[in-house]
Amino acid sequence: MSKTFAINAGSSSLKYQLYNMPEETVIAKGVVERIGMDNSIFTIKFDNQKEEKVLDIPTHKVAVELLLNALKEHEIIKDLTEITGVGHRVVAGGELFKESTLLNDEVIKQIDDLGEFAPLHNKAEAEVMRVMREELPEATMIAVFDTSFHANMPAKNYLYSLPYEYYTDFAARKYGAHGTSHNYVARRAAEMLGRNVEDMKIITCHLGNGASITAVEGGKSVDTSMGFTPLAGLQMGTRCGDIDASILPYLMKKLGLTDINDMVNILNKKSGTLGVSGLSSDMRDVEIAAEEGNERAQLALDMFNSRVIKYIGQYVAVMNGVDAIVFTAGIGENSPETRQAVMEGLTWFGAEIDTDRNKTRDEAIISTDSSKIAILNIPTDEEVEIARDVERLKNK
Ligand code: ADP
């Protein structure tokens, strides 16, 4: 039996799940938070037990060492050689990486260099890869890119209407994100409907703190709402989504800002549901406030739902049809209210949500039997998809 890690490193965090493969059973999982800050938090869950420690974890290297030691201490593994595979989630693959790729020194350097596209993520991811290769030299190690599912969209959908040379010279294009999740739920939807994903048109709505919608035709992403970076598309927890670029110089003048990065920081961190509601980036808080009559909270919800409806409508047109609409991620999976409100805006297409079936957080078909479009709720599982990719490349 081989053990495989799915690793998701962020600028100050490291999430992990350890699987027995090919059974796909999770034997340990957890997260290291606040890396590089005071009072870092290390958690591990295994065998119905949970350990949480608060200590200073100055670097990702220390986080990895702590994790590997914890696995041995709790006798989850006896020896590091039992871990035969590691899949690392990478946020930006740029134009270079259009599929999951085996790691070597050069690939890690290229991922590091792509930091220009995802400053908060790729550098940390490359560092974790280097440390893990030192600790687990025998393991098959791969990178799984958030962007690769979208890498083969048609040019008419990934290009911006800018001077063409900006694409050829600077790789300025739409890259999208959440690819592993969109891919997983699209395939799972086809399985649940007893159909072949290759014959289907599916719209996948990944609605979490970060949110994106993808048009999946024949199992491939043909268009997606996030752009050059995850700032574009829907209204998100703290990100504004689509916006007219001309508003930036106007607002900078009004706000007395001279550095464009300060403005972009506002669009990324102070906008979206947080900015509109003035309350919280968390949909749960905003839903409660709206119920209590807070008008701006209600407005934030209406704006969020409206963007989702518009993107779904757009993608029905992009594919000239749709067989299934899938909801996933924090809000998509857990908020029947959001799913109901969104689908009520799409009845003209013949989509009919079943109010009773919609009262769920689990995997389910939530449309009525007479609905022309299947509607599904599918908890996403990016980690298992990463572990599967490790197996696939290992056996190649
Ligand atoms: P990310 O991975 O992008 O950080 P998640 O997919 O974990 O985000 O989603 C987190 C978000 O899901 C939270 O910010 C919250 O808004 C939303 N969420 C979680 N549970 C619920 C719920 N019961 N109702 C509404 N929204 C929820």
JSON list of N, CA, C and O in Angstrom, two decimals, residues 69-101:
[
{"chain": "A", "resi": 69, "resn": "ASN", "atom": "N", "xyz": [7.55, 14.85, 11.35]},
{"chain": "A", "resi": 69, "resn": "ASN", "atom": "CA", "xyz": [7.80, 14.31, 12.69]},
{"chain": "A", "resi": 69, "resn": "ASN", "atom": "C", "xyz": [6.50, 13.88, 13.37]},
{"chain": "A", "resi": 69, "resn": "ASN", "atom": "O", "xyz": [6.45, 12.84, 14.02]},
{"chain": "A", "resi": 70, "resn": "ALA", "atom": "N", "xyz": [5.45, 14.70, 13.20]},
{"chain": "A", "resi": 70, "resn": "ALA", "atom": "CA", "xyz": [4.17, 14.37, 13.83]},
{"chain": "A", "resi": 70, "resn": "ALA", "atom": "C", "xyz": [3.63, 13.05, 13.29]},
{"chain": "A", "resi": 70, "resn": "ALA", "atom": "O", "xyz": [3.05, 12.25, 14.03]},
{"chain": "A", "resi": 71, "resn": "LEU", "atom": "N", "xyz": [3.82, 12.80, 12.01]},
{"chain": "A", "resi": 71, "resn": "LEU", "atom": "CA", "xyz": [3.33, 11.55, 11.41]},
{"chain": "A", "resi": 71, "resn": "LEU", "atom": "C", "xyz": [4.01, 10.34, 12.07]},
{"chain": "A", "resi": 71, "resn": "LEU", "atom": "O", "xyz": [3.37, 9.32, 12.32]},
{"chain": "A", "resi": 72, "resn": "LYS", "atom": "N", "xyz": [5.31, 10.50, 12.36]},
{"chain": "A", "resi": 72, "resn": "LYS", "atom": "CA", "xyz": [6.05, 9.39, 12.99]},
{"chain": "A", "resi": 72, "resn": "LYS", "atom": "C", "xyz": [5.67, 9.27, 14.47]},
{"chain": "A", "resi": 72, "resn": "LYS", "atom": "O", "xyz": [5.43, 8.18, 14.97]},
{"chain": "A", "resi": 73, "resn": "GLU", "atom": "N", "xyz": [5.61, 10.42, 15.14]},
{"chain": "A", "resi": 73, "resn": "GLU", "atom": "CA", "xyz": [5.26, 10.44, 16.57]},
{"chain": "A", "resi": 73, "resn": "GLU", "atom": "C", "xyz": [3.92, 9.74, 16.84]},
{"chain": "A", "resi": 73, "resn": "GLU", "atom": "O", "xyz": [3.77, 9.00, 17.80]},
{"chain": "A", "resi": 74, "resn": "HIS", "atom": "N", "xyz": [2.94, 10.03, 15.99]},
{"chain": "A", "resi": 74, "resn": "HIS", "atom": "CA", "xyz": [1.60, 9.44, 16.19]},
{"chain": "A", "resi": 74, "resn": "HIS", "atom": "C", "xyz": [1.47, 8.08, 15.53]},
{"chain": "A", "resi": 74, "resn": "HIS", "atom": "O", "xyz": [0.37, 7.54, 15.41]},
{"chain": "A", "resi": 75, "resn": "GLU", "atom": "N", "xyz": [2.61, 7.57, 15.07]},
{"chain": "A", "resi": 75, "resn": "GLU", "atom": "CA", "xyz": [2.68, 6.23, 14.43]},
{"chain": "A", "resi": 75, "resn": "GLU", "atom": "C", "xyz": [1.70, 6.09, 13.26]},
{"chain": "A", "resi": 75, "resn": "GLU", "atom": "O", "xyz": [1.16, 5.01, 13.01]},
{"chain": "A", "resi": 76, "resn": "ILE", "atom": "N", "xyz": [1.51, 7.22, 12.56]},
{"chain": "A", "resi": 76, "resn": "ILE", "atom": "CA", "xyz": [0.71, 7.17, 11.33]},
{"chain": "A", "resi": 76, "resn": "ILE", "atom": "C", "xyz": [1.57, 6.53, 10.24]},
{"chain": "A", "resi": 76, "resn": "ILE", "atom": "O", "xyz": [1.08, 5.80, 9.38]},
{"chain": "A", "resi": 77, "resn": "ILE", "atom": "N", "xyz": [2.87, 6.81, 10.32]},
{"chain": "A", "resi": 77, "resn": "ILE", "atom": "CA", "xyz": [3.85, 6.08, 9.49]},
{"chain": "A", "resi": 77, "resn": "ILE", "atom": "C", "xyz": [5.00, 5.65, 10.41]},
{"chain": "A", "resi": 77, "resn": "ILE", "atom": "O", "xyz": [5.22, 6.26, 11.47]},
{"chain": "A", "resi": 78, "resn": "LYS", "atom": "N", "xyz": [5.70, 4.59, 9.99]},
{"chain": "A", "resi": 78, "resn": "LYS", "atom": "CA", "xyz": [6.88, 4.18, 10.76]},
{"chain": "A", "resi": 78, "resn": "LYS", "atom": "C", "xyz": [8.13, 4.84, 10.17]},
{"chain": "A", "resi": 78, "resn": "LYS", "atom": "O", "xyz": [9.05, 5.23, 10.87]},
{"chain": "A", "resi": 79, "resn": "ASP", "atom": "N", "xyz": [8.10, 4.96, 8.85]},
{"chain": "A", "resi": 79, "resn": "ASP", "atom": "CA", "xyz": [9.28, 5.45, 8.15]},
{"chain": "A", "resi": 79, "resn": "ASP", "atom": "C", "xyz": [8.85, 6.33, 6.98]},
{"chain": "A", "resi": 79, "resn": "ASP", "atom": "O", "xyz": [7.81, 6.08, 6.35]},
{"chain": "A", "resi": 80, "resn": "LEU", "atom": "N", "xyz": [9.64, 7.37, 6.71]},
{"chain": "A", "resi": 80, "resn": "LEU", "atom": "CA", "xyz": [9.26, 8.32, 5.64]},
{"chain": "A", "resi": 80, "resn": "LEU", "atom": "C", "xyz": [9.18, 7.66, 4.27]},
{"chain": "A", "resi": 80, "resn": "LEU", "atom": "O", "xyz": [8.48, 8.15, 3.38]},
{"chain": "A", "resi": 81, "resn": "THR", "atom": "N", "xyz": [9.88, 6.53, 4.11]},
{"chain": "A", "resi": 81, "resn": "THR", "atom": "CA", "xyz": [9.87, 5.87, 2.79]},
{"chain": "A", "resi": 81, "resn": "THR", "atom": "C", "xyz": [8.49, 5.30, 2.45]},
{"chain": "A", "resi": 81, "resn": "THR", "atom": "O", "xyz": [8.24, 4.96, 1.29]},
{"chain": "A", "resi": 82, "resn": "GLU", "atom": "N", "xyz": [7.59, 5.22, 3.44]},
{"chain": "A", "resi": 82, "resn": "GLU", "atom": "CA", "xyz": [6.22, 4.76, 3.15]},
{"chain": "A", "resi": 82, "resn": "GLU", "atom": "C", "xyz": [5.47, 5.77, 2.28]},
{"chain": "A", "resi": 82, "resn": "GLU", "atom": "O", "xyz": [4.51, 5.43, 1.61]},
{"chain": "A", "resi": 83, "resn": "ILE", "atom": "N", "xyz": [5.91, 7.04, 2.34]},
{"chain": "A", "resi": 83, "resn": "ILE", "atom": "CA", "xyz": [5.25, 8.08, 1.52]},
{"chain": "A", "resi": 83, "resn": "ILE", "atom": "C", "xyz": [5.89, 8.04, 0.13]},
{"chain": "A", "resi": 83, "resn": "ILE", "atom": "O", "xyz": [7.03, 8.46, -0.06]},
{"chain": "A", "resi": 84, "resn": "THR", "atom": "N", "xyz": [5.14, 7.50, -0.82]},
{"chain": "A", "resi": 84, "resn": "THR", "atom": "CA", "xyz": [5.73, 7.27, -2.14]},
{"chain": "A", "resi": 84, "resn": "THR", "atom": "C", "xyz": [5.31, 8.30, -3.17]},
{"chain": "A", "resi": 84, "resn": "THR", "atom": "O", "xyz": [5.79, 8.30, -4.29]},
{"chain": "A", "resi": 85, "resn": "GLY", "atom": "N", "xyz": [4.37, 9.18, -2.78]},
{"chain": "A", "resi": 85, "resn": "GLY", "atom": "CA", "xyz": [3.94, 10.19, -3.75]},
{"chain": "A", "resi": 85, "resn": "GLY", "atom": "C", "xyz": [3.56, 11.49, -3.08]},
{"chain": "A", "resi": 85, "resn": "GLY", "atom": "O", "xyz": [3.03, 11.48, -1.97]},
{"chain": "A", "resi": 86, "resn": "VAL", "atom": "N", "xyz": [3.84, 12.60, -3.74]},
{"chain": "A", "resi": 86, "resn": "VAL", "atom": "CA", "xyz": [3.41, 13.91, -3.24]},
{"chain": "A", "resi": 86, "resn": "VAL", "atom": "C", "xyz": [2.90, 14.75, -4.42]},
{"chain": "A", "resi": 86, "resn": "VAL", "atom": "O", "xyz": [3.60, 14.91, -5.41]},
{"chain": "A", "resi": 87, "resn": "GLY", "atom": "N", "xyz": [1.67, 15.26, -4.27]},
{"chain": "A", "resi": 87, "resn": "GLY", "atom": "CA", "xyz": [1.14, 16.18, -5.28]},
{"chain": "A", "resi": 87, "resn": "GLY", "atom": "C", "xyz": [1.04, 17.57, -4.67]},
{"chain": "A", "resi": 87, "resn": "GLY", "atom": "O", "xyz": [0.45, 17.74, -3.61]},
{"chain": "A", "resi": 88, "resn": "HIS", "atom": "N", "xyz": [1.64, 18.54, -5.32]},
{"chain": "A", "resi": 88, "resn": "HIS", "atom": "CA", "xyz": [1.62, 19.92, -4.82]},
{"chain": "A", "resi": 88, "resn": "HIS", "atom": "C", "xyz": [0.66, 20.74, -5.67]},
{"chain": "A", "resi": 88, "resn": "HIS", "atom": "O", "xyz": [0.81, 20.80, -6.89]},
{"chain": "A", "resi": 89, "resn": "ARG", "atom": "N", "xyz": [-0.30, 21.41, -5.01]},
{"chain": "A", "resi": 89, "resn": "ARG", "atom": "CA", "xyz": [-1.17, 22.32, -5.74]},
{"chain": "A", "resi": 89, "resn": "ARG", "atom": "C", "xyz": [-0.39, 23.60, -6.04]},
{"chain": "A", "resi": 89, "resn": "ARG", "atom": "O", "xyz": [0.26, 24.16, -5.15]},
{"chain": "A", "resi": 90, "resn": "VAL", "atom": "N", "xyz": [-0.46, 24.03, -7.28]},
{"chain": "A", "resi": 90, "resn": "VAL", "atom": "CA", "xyz": [0.20, 25.27, -7.67]},
{"chain": "A", "resi": 90, "resn": "VAL", "atom": "C", "xyz": [-0.85, 26.22, -8.24]},
{"chain": "A", "resi": 90, "resn": "VAL", "atom": "O", "xyz": [-1.66, 25.83, -9.09]},
{"chain": "A", "resi": 91, "resn": "VAL", "atom": "N", "xyz": [-0.84, 27.47, -7.79]},
{"chain": "A", "resi": 91, "resn": "VAL", "atom": "CA", "xyz": [-1.87, 28.42, -8.21]},
{"chain": "A", "resi": 91, "resn": "VAL", "atom": "C", "xyz": [-1.69, 28.84, -9.67]},
{"chain": "A", "resi": 91, "resn": "VAL", "atom": "O", "xyz": [-2.63, 28.81, -10.45]},
{"chain": "A", "resi": 92, "resn": "ALA", "atom": "N", "xyz": [-0.45, 29.22, -10.04]},
{"chain": "A", "resi": 92, "resn": "ALA", "atom": "CA", "xyz": [-0.25, 29.73, -11.40]},
{"chain": "A", "resi": 92, "resn": "ALA", "atom": "C", "xyz": [0.68, 28.83, -12.21]},
{"chain": "A", "resi": 92, "resn": "ALA", "atom": "O", "xyz": [1.83, 28.61, -11.82]},
{"chain": "A", "resi": 93, "resn": "GLY", "atom": "N", "xyz": [0.19, 28.32, -13.32]},
{"chain": "A", "resi": 93, "resn": "GLY", "atom": "CA", "xyz": [1.03, 27.52, -14.23]},
{"chain": "A", "resi": 93, "resn": "GLY", "atom": "C", "xyz": [1.38, 28.29, -15.50]},
{"chain": "A", "resi": 93, "resn": "GLY", "atom": "O", "xyz": [2.15, 27.81, -16.33]},
{"chain": "A", "resi": 94, "resn": "GLY", "atom": "N", "xyz": [0.81, 29.47, -15.64]},
{"chain": "A", "resi": 94, "resn": "GLY", "atom": "CA", "xyz": [1.10, 30.32, -16.81]},
{"chain": "A", "resi": 94, "resn": "GLY", "atom": "C", "xyz": [0.86, 29.58, -18.12]},
{"chain": "A", "resi": 94, "resn": "GLY", "atom": "O", "xyz": [0.01, 28.70, -18.22]},
{"chain": "A", "resi": 95, "resn": "GLU", "atom": "N", "xyz": [1.63, 29.96, -19.12]},
{"chain": "A", "resi": 95, "resn": "GLU", "atom": "CA", "xyz": [1.51, 29.31, -20.43]},
{"chain": "A", "resi": 95, "resn": "GLU", "atom": "C", "xyz": [2.38, 28.07, -20.49]},
{"chain": "A", "resi": 95, "resn": "GLU", "atom": "O", "xyz": [2.27, 27.27, -21.40]},
{"chain": "A", "resi": 96, "resn": "LEU", "atom": "N", "xyz": [3.25, 27.92, -19.47]},
{"chain": "A", "resi": 96, "resn": "LEU", "atom": "CA", "xyz": [4.24, 26.83, -19.50]},
{"chain": "A", "resi": 96, "resn": "LEU", "atom": "C", "xyz": [3.64, 25.48, -19.18]},
{"chain": "A", "resi": 96, "resn": "LEU", "atom": "O", "xyz": [3.99, 24.46, -19.79]},
{"chain": "A", "resi": 97, "resn": "PHE", "atom": "N", "xyz": [2.74, 25.46, -18.18]},
{"chain": "A", "resi": 97, "resn": "PHE", "atom": "CA", "xyz": [2.27, 24.17, -17.67]},
{"chain": "A", "resi": 97, "resn": "PHE", "atom": "C", "xyz": [0.80, 23.97, -17.98]},
{"chain": "A", "resi": 97, "resn": "PHE", "atom": "O", "xyz": [-0.06, 24.60, -17.37]},
{"chain": "A", "resi": 98, "resn": "LYS", "atom": "N", "xyz": [0.53, 23.10, -18.93]},
{"chain": "A", "resi": 98, "resn": "LYS", "atom": "CA", "xyz": [-0.86, 22.87, -19.33]},
{"chain": "A", "resi": 98, "resn": "LYS", "atom": "C", "xyz": [-1.38, 21.56, -18.77]},
{"chain": "A", "resi": 98, "resn": "LYS", "atom": "O", "xyz": [-2.50, 21.17, -19.03]},
{"chain": "A", "resi": 99, "resn": "GLU", "atom": "N", "xyz": [-0.54, 20.84, -18.01]},
{"chain": "A", "resi": 99, "resn": "GLU", "atom": "CA", "xyz": [-1.00, 19.63, -17.33]},
{"chain": "A", "resi": 99, "resn": "GLU", "atom": "C", "xyz": [-0.13, 19.35, -16.11]},
{"chain": "A", "resi": 99, "resn": "GLU", "atom": "O", "xyz": [0.94, 19.96, -15.96]},
{"chain": "A", "resi": 100, "resn": "SER", "atom": "N", "xyz": [-0.57, 18.43, -15.28]},
{"chain": "A", "resi": 100, "resn": "SER", "atom": "CA", "xyz": [0.20, 18.07, -14.09]},
{"chain": "A", "resi": 100, "resn": "SER", "atom": "C", "xyz": [1.57, 17.55, -14.54]},
{"chain": "A", "resi": 100, "resn": "SER", "atom": "O", "xyz": [1.67, 16.83, -15.53]},
{"chain": "A", "resi": 101, "resn": "THR", "atom": "N", "xyz": [2.61, 17.92, -13.78]},
{"chain": "A", "resi": 101, "resn": "THR", "atom": "CA", "xyz": [3.98, 17.72, -14.26]},
{"chain": "A", "resi": 101, "resn": "THR", "atom": "C", "xyz": [4.88, 17.16, -13.16]},
{"chain": "A", "resi": 101, "resn": "THR", "atom": "O", "xyz": [4.80, 17.61, -12.02]}
]
